Amino acid sequence: MTPLLEVEELRVRYGAVEALHGVSFAANAGEVTALIGANGAGKSSTLAAISGVIPARGRIRFDGRDIAGAPPYAIVRAGIVQVPEGREILARMTVEENLLMGLRGRDRSELASAYERFPILRERRALLAGALSGGEQQMLAIARALLARPRLLLLDEPSLGLAPLIVKQVFETLADLKRQGVTMVLVEQNALRALRLADRAYVMDLGRIVMNGTGGELLRDEGVARTYLGG
Amino acid sequence: MAEQLYNAIFVGSIYALFAVGFALVFSVLDILNLAHPVVFMLGAFVALFCMSTFGLPAGFAAVIAFLATGAFGIFLDRIAFAPLRRRGAPPLSAMISSLGFAIVVIRLMELRYGPDLTSYPAGSLPQTVVQIGDARLDALRLVIIGLAIVLMGALTYFVRATQLGRDIRALAENPRAARLLGVNVDRAIASTFFISSGFGGVAGALLGFAYNAIYPQMGTPYELKAFTVMVVGGMGSLPGAVLGAYILGIGEIAALVFLPADLAELRDALAFGLLFLVLVIRPRGLLGHRVAERA
Ligand SMILES: Nc1ncnc2c1ncn2[C@@H]1O[C@H](COP(=O)(O)OP(=O)(O)OP(=O)(O)O)[C@@H](O)[C@H]1O
Ligand SMILES: [Mg+2]
């Protein structure tokens, strides 16, 4: 089986500094692929390059097609949808308008699926999204991305800055999506939860992939445990 | 008195149509489009051309003025702004390049038409006057006010209820989020300029109809007013710009009515003083977003 997403030799530079030095990894359809690593390792840069919002060199193949260099809207249309770090909800739009941004003009009746999954969003739908709590904003960001009908969902630290109880909810949602067969690339600082959920995982450090294996293998690895699991 | 109020609403409507386009470009791109007076003037000239050369009725000429200046707005963006955007130039350079663009176009128009007044063909504009109570109201202005209100209603519908309108608002608020959500940025920017310039052009055509005087510099006095109105309304807020425009219109006419004739020169001072007062009381403008929200 060829992977749904194949990234090869990805290089990103910010001015004179190269942040990614040839990153290669793959994500299979129907699986959760985790990218873990310390602050500044290059996880967000990797996702940003895949979504086409920063220039990059290297190859990015999605479903057999080369999408490197395509504009972000074409990448979204092809089915790669990102829930970015910090959620990036549109604070001056209502909750429902944020969801409509995911729908992009398709029939409003599809909103029902989002409200079913996150009933709190239905209650808050007429509020400005900026008035939501952090956890609610994360739900909104995920719901909005799902409405874009992703064939591949990129999640950048969905648990960042949330209370433990909310983190648990977010991961329950992700587990649920996995059961439904949604393909995901999950970037996380919360390595323990990410590895438990992941089918395959990659460890990044200083702009390179330094290790990979199944989620279980990395969970049992002593080096990973010491560095990322605080054990 | 009723006549004066009527005039204030008329002037406010023209300011509003002009300022709303100016504010739209500012809200999306954070730039001051100093070529906005050019589309205003071109709108009046396009309408003139349609009416004098092809004998089209005024209403039809106004529609063509909207479309032609809208298209011209896209051209303006390609020439004056897009190259700077690609290079990540600061907003100040965009101001200068649009100013340069404006000067070039205005000079070219002066070369072609001369700096003096031109007017619409005789009999091409309705001259009806309606009598309401003891007020004699010019029907043409009534139509213009109605049209301005309809256009602003349509704009409100567009930005609130259509996907392209939401795309433009998303781009205005958070360009990175907009791109990640699949907004086609080039298309959204082109639409922004089309609408902004179309409104500016229609404002020019309508003002030309009302005063029956068109000349290459006719947009220039509106620029500073639009800028002021936008700041007072709340930077980049469209309803704020409209509100500010009507306040300015009413303030100017009030100054005209209440100031003794020998102080009529103070009319602008009074109107701008009023706006200044609004800013002192409410620094972020009447309907501006809270600063914390923008950060
Ligand atoms: N816009 C930028 N300009 C300059 N350097 C940047 C920029 N964005 C990221 N970097 C640098 O690139 C490197 C990788 O950053 P990136 O944000 O991709 O890491 P990350 O793994 O997502 O980190 P974190 O866990 O903190 O989110 C870091 O050294 C960072 O300082
Ligand atoms: Mg990051």
Coordinates of C-alpha atoms and ligand atoms in Angstrom, one line a residue:
Chain A
M1 CA 0.0 0.0 0.0
T2 CA 1.4 3.4 -0.9
P3 CA 1.1 6.0 1.9
L4 CA -1.6 8.7 1.5
L5 CA 1.1 11.4 2.3
E6 CA 4.7 11.1 1.5
V7 CA 7.2 13.8 2.5
E8 CA 10.7 13.6 1.2
E9 CA 13.8 15.7 1.9
L10 CA 11.7 18.7 3.0
R11 CA 13.8 21.8 3.6
V12 CA 12.5 25.1 5.0
R13 CA 14.5 28.2 5.7
Y14 CA 13.7 31.4 7.6
G15 CA 16.0 34.0 6.1
A16 CA 19.5 32.7 6.4
V17 CA 18.6 30.0 8.9
E18 CA 17.6 26.5 7.8
A19 CA 14.9 25.2 10.1
L20 CA 14.2 21.8 8.4
H21 CA 17.2 19.9 7.0
G22 CA 15.6 17.3 4.8
V23 CA 12.6 15.8 6.7
S24 CA 11.1 12.6 5.3
F25 CA 8.1 10.7 6.6
A26 CA 4.9 9.1 5.5
A27 CA 1.4 8.8 6.7
N28 CA -0.9 5.8 5.8
A29 CA -4.6 6.2 5.0
G30 CA -6.8 5.5 8.1
E31 CA -3.9 5.8 10.5
V32 CA -2.7 8.3 13.1
T33 CA 0.9 9.4 12.5
A34 CA 2.4 11.3 15.4
L35 CA 5.3 13.8 15.2
I36 CA 6.8 14.5 18.5
G37 CA 9.8 16.5 19.5
A38 CA 11.0 19.4 21.7
N39 CA 10.3 23.1 21.3
G40 CA 11.8 24.4 18.1
A41 CA 12.3 20.9 16.6
G42 CA 10.5 22.0 13.4
K43 CA 7.1 20.3 13.8
S44 CA 5.0 23.3 13.0
S45 CA 7.3 24.2 10.1
T46 CA 6.7 20.7 8.7
L47 CA 2.9 21.1 8.8
A48 CA 3.1 24.6 7.5
A49 CA 5.1 23.5 4.5
I50 CA 2.6 20.6 3.8
S51 CA -0.3 23.1 3.9
G52 CA 1.7 25.4 1.5
V53 CA 1.7 28.4 3.8
I54 CA 5.5 28.7 3.9
P55 CA 7.9 28.0 1.0
A56 CA 9.8 24.8 1.1
R57 CA 12.0 22.6 -1.0
G58 CA 11.6 18.8 -1.4
R59 CA 8.8 16.6 -2.5
I60 CA 5.3 16.4 -0.9
R61 CA 3.1 13.7 -2.5
F62 CA -0.5 13.4 -1.6
D63 CA -2.5 10.5 -3.0
G64 CA 0.2 10.1 -5.6
R65 CA 0.1 13.8 -6.7
D66 CA 2.9 16.2 -6.2
I67 CA 1.5 19.1 -4.2
A68 CA 4.7 21.0 -3.3
G69 CA 4.4 24.6 -4.4
A70 CA 0.6 24.5 -4.8
P71 CA -1.3 27.4 -3.3
P72 CA -2.8 26.7 0.1
Y73 CA -6.4 26.8 -1.1
A74 CA -5.7 24.1 -3.7
I75 CA -4.1 21.9 -1.0
V76 CA -7.2 22.4 1.2
R77 CA -9.4 21.5 -1.8
A78 CA -7.3 18.4 -2.4
G79 CA -8.2 17.3 1.1
I80 CA -5.4 18.3 3.4
V81 CA -6.9 20.4 6.2
Q82 CA -4.9 21.8 9.2
V83 CA -5.9 22.6 12.7
P84 CA -3.1 25.0 13.4
E85 CA -1.1 25.6 16.6
G86 CA -2.9 28.2 18.7
R87 CA -6.2 27.3 16.9
E88 CA -6.4 30.4 14.9
I89 CA -10.1 30.8 15.2
L90 CA -11.6 33.9 13.7
A91 CA -12.4 35.9 16.9
R92 CA -14.5 38.6 15.2
M93 CA -16.8 36.1 13.5
T94 CA -19.5 34.1 15.2
V95 CA -19.1 30.4 16.1
E96 CA -21.4 29.5 13.2
E97 CA -19.5 31.7 10.8
N98 CA -16.3 30.0 11.7
L99 CA -18.0 26.7 10.9
L100 CA -19.2 28.0 7.6
M101 CA -15.6 28.8 6.7
G102 CA -15.0 25.1 6.9
L103 CA -18.0 24.3 4.8
R104 CA -16.9 26.8 2.1
G105 CA -20.3 27.3 0.6
R106 CA -21.6 23.7 0.8
D107 CA -25.0 23.1 2.2
R108 CA -25.6 24.4 5.7
S109 CA -27.4 21.2 6.6
E110 CA -23.9 19.7 7.1
L111 CA -23.5 21.9 10.2
A112 CA -25.7 19.5 12.0
S113 CA -22.9 16.9 12.1
A114 CA -20.6 19.4 13.8
Y115 CA -23.3 20.4 16.4
E116 CA -23.9 16.7 17.1
R117 CA -20.3 16.1 17.9
F118 CA -19.9 19.3 19.9
P119 CA -23.2 20.3 21.4
I120 CA -21.6 23.2 23.2
L121 CA -21.0 24.8 19.8
R122 CA -24.7 24.7 19.0
E123 CA -25.4 26.5 22.2
R124 CA -22.8 29.1 21.5
R125 CA -23.3 29.4 17.8
A126 CA -24.4 33.0 17.7
L127 CA -21.5 34.2 20.0
L128 CA -18.3 35.8 18.7
A129 CA -15.8 33.0 18.6
G130 CA -13.4 35.2 20.6
A131 CA -15.7 34.9 23.6
L132 CA -15.2 31.1 23.8
S133 CA -13.0 29.4 26.4
G134 CA -9.7 27.9 25.2
G135 CA -11.2 24.4 25.2
E136 CA -14.3 25.5 23.3
Q137 CA -12.1 27.3 20.8
Q138 CA -10.1 24.0 20.2
M139 CA -13.4 22.2 19.7
L140 CA -14.4 24.9 17.2
A141 CA -11.1 24.6 15.3
I142 CA -11.5 20.8 15.1
A143 CA -15.2 21.0 14.1
R144 CA -14.4 23.7 11.5
A145 CA -11.6 21.5 10.0
L146 CA -13.9 18.4 9.9
L147 CA -16.5 20.4 7.9
A148 CA -13.9 20.9 5.2
R149 CA -14.2 17.1 4.6
P150 CA -10.5 16.3 5.2
R151 CA -8.9 13.3 3.6
L152 CA -5.9 14.1 5.8
L153 CA -6.2 16.1 9.0
L154 CA -3.1 17.8 10.3
L155 CA -3.3 18.7 14.0
D156 CA -0.7 21.0 15.5
E157 CA -0.6 20.7 19.3
P158 CA -4.4 20.5 19.9
S159 CA -3.8 20.1 23.6
L160 CA -1.6 23.1 24.0
G161 CA -2.6 25.4 26.9
L162 CA -5.7 23.4 27.9
A163 CA -6.7 22.2 31.4
P164 CA -6.1 18.5 32.0
L165 CA -9.8 17.6 31.8
I166 CA -10.1 19.4 28.5
V167 CA -7.0 17.7 27.2
K168 CA -8.6 14.4 27.9
Q169 CA -11.7 15.4 26.0
V170 CA -9.7 16.5 23.0
F171 CA -7.9 13.2 22.9
E172 CA -11.2 11.3 23.2
T173 CA -12.4 13.2 20.2
L174 CA -9.3 12.3 18.3
A175 CA -9.7 8.6 19.3
D176 CA -13.2 8.8 18.1
L177 CA -12.1 10.2 14.7
K178 CA -9.5 7.5 14.4
R179 CA -12.3 4.9 14.9
Q180 CA -14.2 6.5 12.1
G181 CA -11.2 6.1 9.8
V182 CA -10.0 9.7 9.6
T183 CA -6.3 9.9 8.6
M184 CA -4.4 12.2 10.9
V185 CA -0.9 13.6 11.4
L186 CA -0.7 14.7 15.0
V187 CA 2.0 17.0 16.3
E188 CA 2.1 17.0 20.1
Q189 CA 4.2 18.0 23.1
N190 CA 2.0 15.6 25.1
A191 CA 4.0 12.7 23.8
L192 CA 2.5 10.0 26.0
R193 CA -1.0 10.6 24.8
A194 CA 0.1 11.1 21.2
L195 CA 2.1 7.8 21.2
R196 CA -0.8 5.9 22.7
L197 CA -3.1 7.0 20.0
A198 CA -0.6 6.8 17.1
D199 CA -0.1 3.8 14.8
R200 CA 3.3 5.2 13.7
A201 CA 5.4 7.9 15.2
Y202 CA 8.4 10.0 14.3
V203 CA 10.7 11.9 16.7
M204 CA 12.0 15.2 15.4
D205 CA 15.0 17.1 16.8
L206 CA 16.7 20.2 15.4
G207 CA 15.0 20.0 12.0
R208 CA 15.5 16.3 11.4
I209 CA 13.7 13.1 12.0
V210 CA 15.8 11.2 14.5
M211 CA 13.8 8.1 15.1
N212 CA 10.6 6.4 14.0
G213 CA 8.6 3.3 14.9
T214 CA 5.1 2.3 15.9
G215 CA 3.5 4.2 18.7
G216 CA 4.1 1.2 21.0
E217 CA 7.7 0.8 20.1
L218 CA 8.5 4.4 20.9
L219 CA 6.6 4.2 24.1
R220 CA 8.8 1.4 25.2
D221 CA 12.0 3.1 24.0
E222 CA 14.2 4.2 26.9
G223 CA 15.7 7.2 25.1
V224 CA 12.2 8.5 24.2
A225 CA 10.9 7.8 27.7
R226 CA 13.8 9.8 29.2
T227 CA 13.5 12.8 26.8
Y228 CA 9.9 13.1 26.1
L229 CA 7.9 11.2 28.6
G230 CA 9.6 12.7 31.7
G231 CA 10.4 9.2 32.9
Chain B
M1 CA -34.7 73.0 7.9
A2 CA -36.1 69.8 6.3
E3 CA -34.3 70.8 3.1
Q4 CA -31.0 71.2 5.0
L5 CA -31.4 67.8 6.7
Y6 CA -32.2 66.3 3.3
N7 CA -29.0 67.9 2.0
A8 CA -27.0 66.5 4.9
I9 CA -28.3 63.0 4.2
F10 CA -27.4 63.4 0.6
V11 CA -23.9 64.6 1.3
G12 CA -23.5 61.9 3.9
S13 CA -24.6 59.2 1.4
I14 CA -21.9 60.2 -1.0
Y15 CA -19.3 60.3 1.8
A16 CA -20.5 56.9 2.9
L17 CA -20.2 55.3 -0.6
F18 CA -16.7 56.8 -0.9
A19 CA -15.5 55.9 2.6
V20 CA -16.9 52.4 2.7
G21 CA -14.6 51.4 -0.2
F22 CA -11.7 53.1 1.3
A23 CA -12.3 51.3 4.6
L24 CA -12.8 47.9 2.9
V25 CA -9.3 48.0 1.4
F26 CA -7.9 49.2 4.6
S27 CA -9.5 46.4 6.6
V28 CA -8.3 43.7 4.3
L29 CA -4.8 44.9 3.5
D30 CA -4.0 47.5 6.1
I31 CA -3.1 50.0 3.4
L32 CA -4.5 53.4 2.7
N33 CA -5.4 53.5 -1.0
L34 CA -4.6 57.1 -1.9
A35 CA -5.8 56.3 -5.5
H36 CA -9.4 56.0 -4.3
P37 CA -10.2 59.6 -5.4
V38 CA -9.2 58.5 -8.9
V39 CA -11.8 55.8 -9.2
F40 CA -14.4 58.4 -7.9
M41 CA -13.4 60.8 -10.7
L42 CA -13.3 58.0 -13.3
G43 CA -16.8 56.9 -12.3
A44 CA -18.1 60.3 -13.2
F45 CA -16.2 60.4 -16.5
V46 CA -17.3 56.9 -17.4
A47 CA -20.9 57.9 -16.8
L48 CA -20.4 61.1 -18.8
F49 CA -18.9 59.1 -21.7
C50 CA -21.8 56.6 -21.7
M51 CA -24.3 59.4 -21.8
S52 CA -22.7 61.8 -24.2
T53 CA -21.3 59.3 -26.7
F54 CA -23.8 56.5 -26.6
G55 CA -26.8 58.4 -25.3
L56 CA -27.4 55.9 -22.5
P57 CA -29.8 56.8 -19.7
A58 CA -28.2 58.0 -16.4
G59 CA -29.2 54.9 -14.4
F60 CA -27.6 52.6 -17.0
A61 CA -24.5 54.8 -17.1
A62 CA -24.2 54.5 -13.3
V63 CA -24.2 50.7 -13.6
I64 CA -21.5 50.8 -16.3
A65 CA -19.5 53.2 -14.1
F66 CA -19.7 50.7 -11.3
L67 CA -18.4 47.8 -13.4
A68 CA -15.8 49.8 -15.2
T69 CA -14.3 51.4 -12.1
G70 CA -14.5 48.0 -10.3
A71 CA -12.4 46.5 -13.1
F72 CA -10.1 49.5 -12.9
G73 CA -9.7 48.8 -9.2
I74 CA -8.3 45.3 -10.0
F75 CA -5.9 46.9 -12.5
L76 CA -4.9 49.5 -9.8
D77 CA -4.1 46.7 -7.4
R78 CA -2.0 44.9 -9.9
I79 CA 0.0 48.0 -10.7
A80 CA 0.3 49.9 -7.4
F81 CA 0.0 47.2 -4.7
A82 CA 0.5 43.6 -5.8
P83 CA 4.2 44.1 -6.6
L84 CA 4.8 45.6 -3.2
R85 CA 2.8 42.9 -1.5
R86 CA 4.9 40.2 -3.1
R87 CA 8.0 41.8 -1.7
G88 CA 6.5 42.3 1.7
A89 CA 6.9 46.1 1.6
P90 CA 5.6 48.1 4.6
P91 CA 2.2 49.8 4.3
L92 CA 3.8 53.2 3.9
S93 CA 5.3 52.2 0.5
A94 CA 1.9 51.2 -0.6
M95 CA 0.6 54.6 0.3
I96 CA 3.3 56.3 -1.8
S97 CA 2.8 54.1 -4.8
S98 CA -1.0 54.6 -4.8
L99 CA -0.4 58.4 -4.5
G100 CA 2.0 58.2 -7.5
F101 CA -0.6 56.2 -9.4
A102 CA -3.3 58.8 -8.6
I103 CA -1.2 61.7 -9.7
V104 CA -0.3 60.0 -13.0
V105 CA -4.0 59.2 -13.8
I106 CA -5.2 62.7 -12.8
R107 CA -2.6 64.4 -15.0
L108 CA -3.4 62.2 -17.9
M109 CA -7.1 63.1 -17.5
E110 CA -6.3 66.7 -17.3
L111 CA -4.3 66.4 -20.5
R112 CA -7.2 64.8 -22.3
Y113 CA -10.1 66.8 -20.8
G114 CA -8.5 69.9 -19.3
P115 CA -8.7 70.9 -15.7
D116 CA -12.1 72.6 -16.0
L117 CA -15.6 71.5 -15.4
T118 CA -17.4 69.3 -17.9
S119 CA -21.1 68.6 -17.5
Y120 CA -23.6 66.0 -18.6
P121 CA -25.5 66.4 -21.9
A122 CA -28.5 68.8 -21.5
G123 CA -31.7 67.0 -20.6
S124 CA -30.0 63.7 -19.6
L125 CA -30.8 64.2 -15.9
P126 CA -34.2 64.5 -14.3
Q127 CA -35.0 68.0 -13.0
T128 CA -38.1 67.1 -11.1
V129 CA -38.7 68.8 -7.7
V130 CA -41.0 67.2 -5.1
Q131 CA -42.9 69.4 -2.7
I132 CA -43.3 67.8 0.8
G133 CA -44.9 70.2 3.2
D134 CA -43.0 73.5 2.6
A135 CA -39.8 71.7 1.7
R136 CA -38.9 71.5 -2.0
L137 CA -36.8 68.4 -2.5
D138 CA -34.9 67.6 -5.7
A139 CA -36.0 64.2 -6.9
L140 CA -32.7 63.3 -8.3
R141 CA -31.1 63.5 -4.9
L142 CA -33.8 61.4 -3.4
V143 CA -33.1 58.7 -6.0
I144 CA -29.4 59.0 -5.2
I145 CA -29.9 58.6 -1.4
G146 CA -32.1 55.6 -2.0
L147 CA -29.6 54.0 -4.3
A148 CA -26.8 54.6 -1.8
I149 CA -28.8 52.9 0.9
V150 CA -29.6 50.0 -1.3
L151 CA -25.9 49.6 -2.3
M152 CA -24.8 49.6 1.3
G153 CA -27.4 47.1 2.2
A154 CA -26.2 44.9 -0.6
L155 CA -22.6 45.3 0.6
T156 CA -23.7 44.3 4.1
Y157 CA -25.4 41.2 2.8
F158 CA -22.4 40.3 0.7
V159 CA -19.9 40.5 3.5
R160 CA -22.2 38.8 6.0
A161 CA -24.0 36.1 4.1
T162 CA -21.9 35.0 1.1
Q163 CA -18.9 32.8 1.2
L164 CA -16.7 35.2 -0.7
G165 CA -17.7 37.9 1.7
R166 CA -16.8 35.7 4.7
D167 CA -13.5 34.9 2.9
I168 CA -12.7 38.7 2.7
R169 CA -13.5 39.2 6.4
A170 CA -11.4 36.2 7.3
L171 CA -8.5 37.6 5.3
A172 CA -9.0 40.9 7.0
E173 CA -8.9 39.4 10.5
N174 CA -6.2 36.7 10.1
P175 CA -4.5 36.1 6.8
R176 CA -2.8 33.0 7.9
A177 CA -5.9 31.4 9.3
A178 CA -7.7 32.4 6.1
R179 CA -5.2 30.6 3.9
L180 CA -5.3 27.5 6.0
L181 CA -9.1 27.5 5.7
G182 CA -8.8 27.4 1.9
V183 CA -9.4 31.0 1.1
N184 CA -8.2 31.9 -2.4
V185 CA -6.3 35.0 -1.4
D186 CA -5.7 36.4 -4.9
R187 CA -9.4 36.1 -5.7
A188 CA -10.5 37.6 -2.4
I189 CA -8.1 40.6 -2.9
A190 CA -9.3 41.1 -6.5
S191 CA -12.9 41.1 -5.2
T192 CA -12.1 43.5 -2.5
F193 CA -10.6 46.0 -5.0
F194 CA -13.5 45.4 -7.4
I195 CA -16.1 46.3 -4.8
S196 CA -14.2 49.1 -3.2
S197 CA -13.5 50.8 -6.5
G198 CA -16.9 50.1 -7.9
F199 CA -18.5 51.8 -4.9
G200 CA -16.0 54.7 -5.3
G201 CA -16.9 55.0 -9.0
V202 CA -20.6 54.9 -8.4
A203 CA -20.2 57.6 -5.7
G204 CA -18.4 59.8 -8.3
A205 CA -21.0 59.2 -11.0
L206 CA -23.8 60.1 -8.5
L207 CA -22.1 63.2 -7.2
G208 CA -21.5 64.2 -10.8
F209 CA -25.2 63.8 -11.5
A210 CA -26.2 65.9 -8.5
Y211 CA -23.8 68.8 -9.0
N212 CA -23.5 68.3 -12.8
A213 CA -19.9 69.2 -12.6
I214 CA -17.1 66.8 -13.3
Y215 CA -13.4 67.5 -13.5
P216 CA -10.2 65.4 -13.0
Q217 CA -9.6 66.7 -9.4
M218 CA -13.1 66.2 -8.2
G219 CA -12.2 63.2 -6.0
T220 CA -9.4 64.9 -4.1
P221 CA -11.5 66.8 -1.5
Y222 CA -13.1 63.5 -0.5
E223 CA -9.9 61.7 0.4
L224 CA -9.2 63.4 3.7
K225 CA -12.8 63.2 4.6
A226 CA -13.0 59.5 3.9
F227 CA -9.8 59.0 6.0
T228 CA -11.3 61.0 8.9
V229 CA -14.6 59.2 8.6
M230 CA -12.9 55.9 8.7
V231 CA -10.8 56.7 11.8
V232 CA -13.8 58.1 13.6
G233 CA -16.0 55.1 12.6
G234 CA -13.3 52.6 13.8
M235 CA -10.4 51.7 11.5
G236 CA -11.7 49.3 8.8
S237 CA -15.2 48.9 10.2
L238 CA -17.7 49.3 7.4
P239 CA -20.7 50.2 9.4
G240 CA -18.4 52.6 11.3
A241 CA -17.4 54.3 8.1
V242 CA -21.0 54.7 7.1
L243 CA -22.0 56.1 10.5
G244 CA -19.0 58.5 10.4
A245 CA -19.9 59.6 6.9
Y246 CA -23.4 60.7 7.9
I247 CA -22.2 62.4 11.0
L248 CA -19.7 64.4 8.9
G249 CA -22.5 65.2 6.4
I250 CA -24.8 66.4 9.1
G251 CA -22.0 68.3 10.9
E252 CA -21.1 70.2 7.7
I253 CA -24.7 71.2 6.9
A254 CA -25.3 72.1 10.6
A255 CA -22.3 74.4 10.4
L256 CA -23.7 76.0 7.3
V257 CA -27.1 76.5 8.9
F258 CA -26.0 77.7 12.3
L259 CA -22.9 79.7 11.5
P260 CA -23.4 83.3 10.5
A261 CA -22.6 83.9 6.8
D262 CA -19.3 85.6 7.4
L263 CA -18.0 82.6 9.3
A264 CA -19.1 80.1 6.7
E265 CA -15.4 79.4 6.0
L266 CA -15.4 77.7 9.4
R267 CA -17.7 75.0 8.2
D268 CA -15.0 72.3 7.7
A269 CA -13.4 73.3 11.0
L270 CA -16.6 72.7 12.8
A271 CA -17.4 69.4 11.1
F272 CA -13.9 68.1 11.8
G273 CA -14.0 69.5 15.3
L274 CA -17.1 67.3 15.9
L275 CA -15.2 64.2 14.7
F276 CA -12.2 65.1 16.8
L277 CA -14.5 65.2 19.8
V278 CA -15.8 61.7 19.0
L279 CA -12.2 60.5 18.9
V280 CA -11.3 62.0 22.3
I281 CA -14.3 60.4 23.9
R282 CA -13.8 57.1 22.1
P283 CA -10.3 56.6 20.8
R284 CA -10.9 53.4 19.0
G285 CA -13.7 55.0 16.9
L286 CA -17.4 54.5 17.1
L287 CA -17.6 50.9 16.0
G288 CA -13.9 49.9 16.1
H289 CA -12.7 46.5 17.4
R290 CA -11.2 46.5 20.8
V291 CA -7.4 46.5 20.5
A292 CA -7.1 43.3 22.5
E293 CA -9.2 41.6 19.9
R294 CA -7.0 42.6 17.0
A295 CA -3.8 41.4 18.7
Ligands
LIG1 N1 8.6 32.7 11.3 C1 9.8 32.3 11.7 N2 10.9 33.1 11.5 C2 12.1 32.7 11.9 N3 12.3 31.5 12.5 C3 11.3 30.7 12.7 C4 10.0 31.1 12.3 N4 9.2 30.1 12.7 C5 9.9 29.1 13.2 N5 11.2 29.5 13.3 C6 12.3 28.7 13.8 O1 12.3 27.5 13.2 C7 12.6 26.4 14.1 C8 11.5 25.4 14.1 O2 10.3 26.0 14.6 P1 8.9 25.3 14.6 O3 7.9 26.3 15.1 O4 8.7 24.6 13.3 O5 9.1 24.3 15.8 P2 8.1 23.4 16.6 O6 8.7 22.0 16.6 O7 6.7 23.5 16.1 O8 8.2 24.1 18.0 P3 7.1 24.2 19.2 O9 7.0 22.9 19.9 O10 7.7 25.3 20.0 O11 5.8 24.6 18.5 C9 12.8 27.1 15.4 O12 14.2 27.2 15.6 C10 12.2 28.4 15.3 O13 12.8 29.4 16.1
MG2 MG 5.0 24.3 16.9

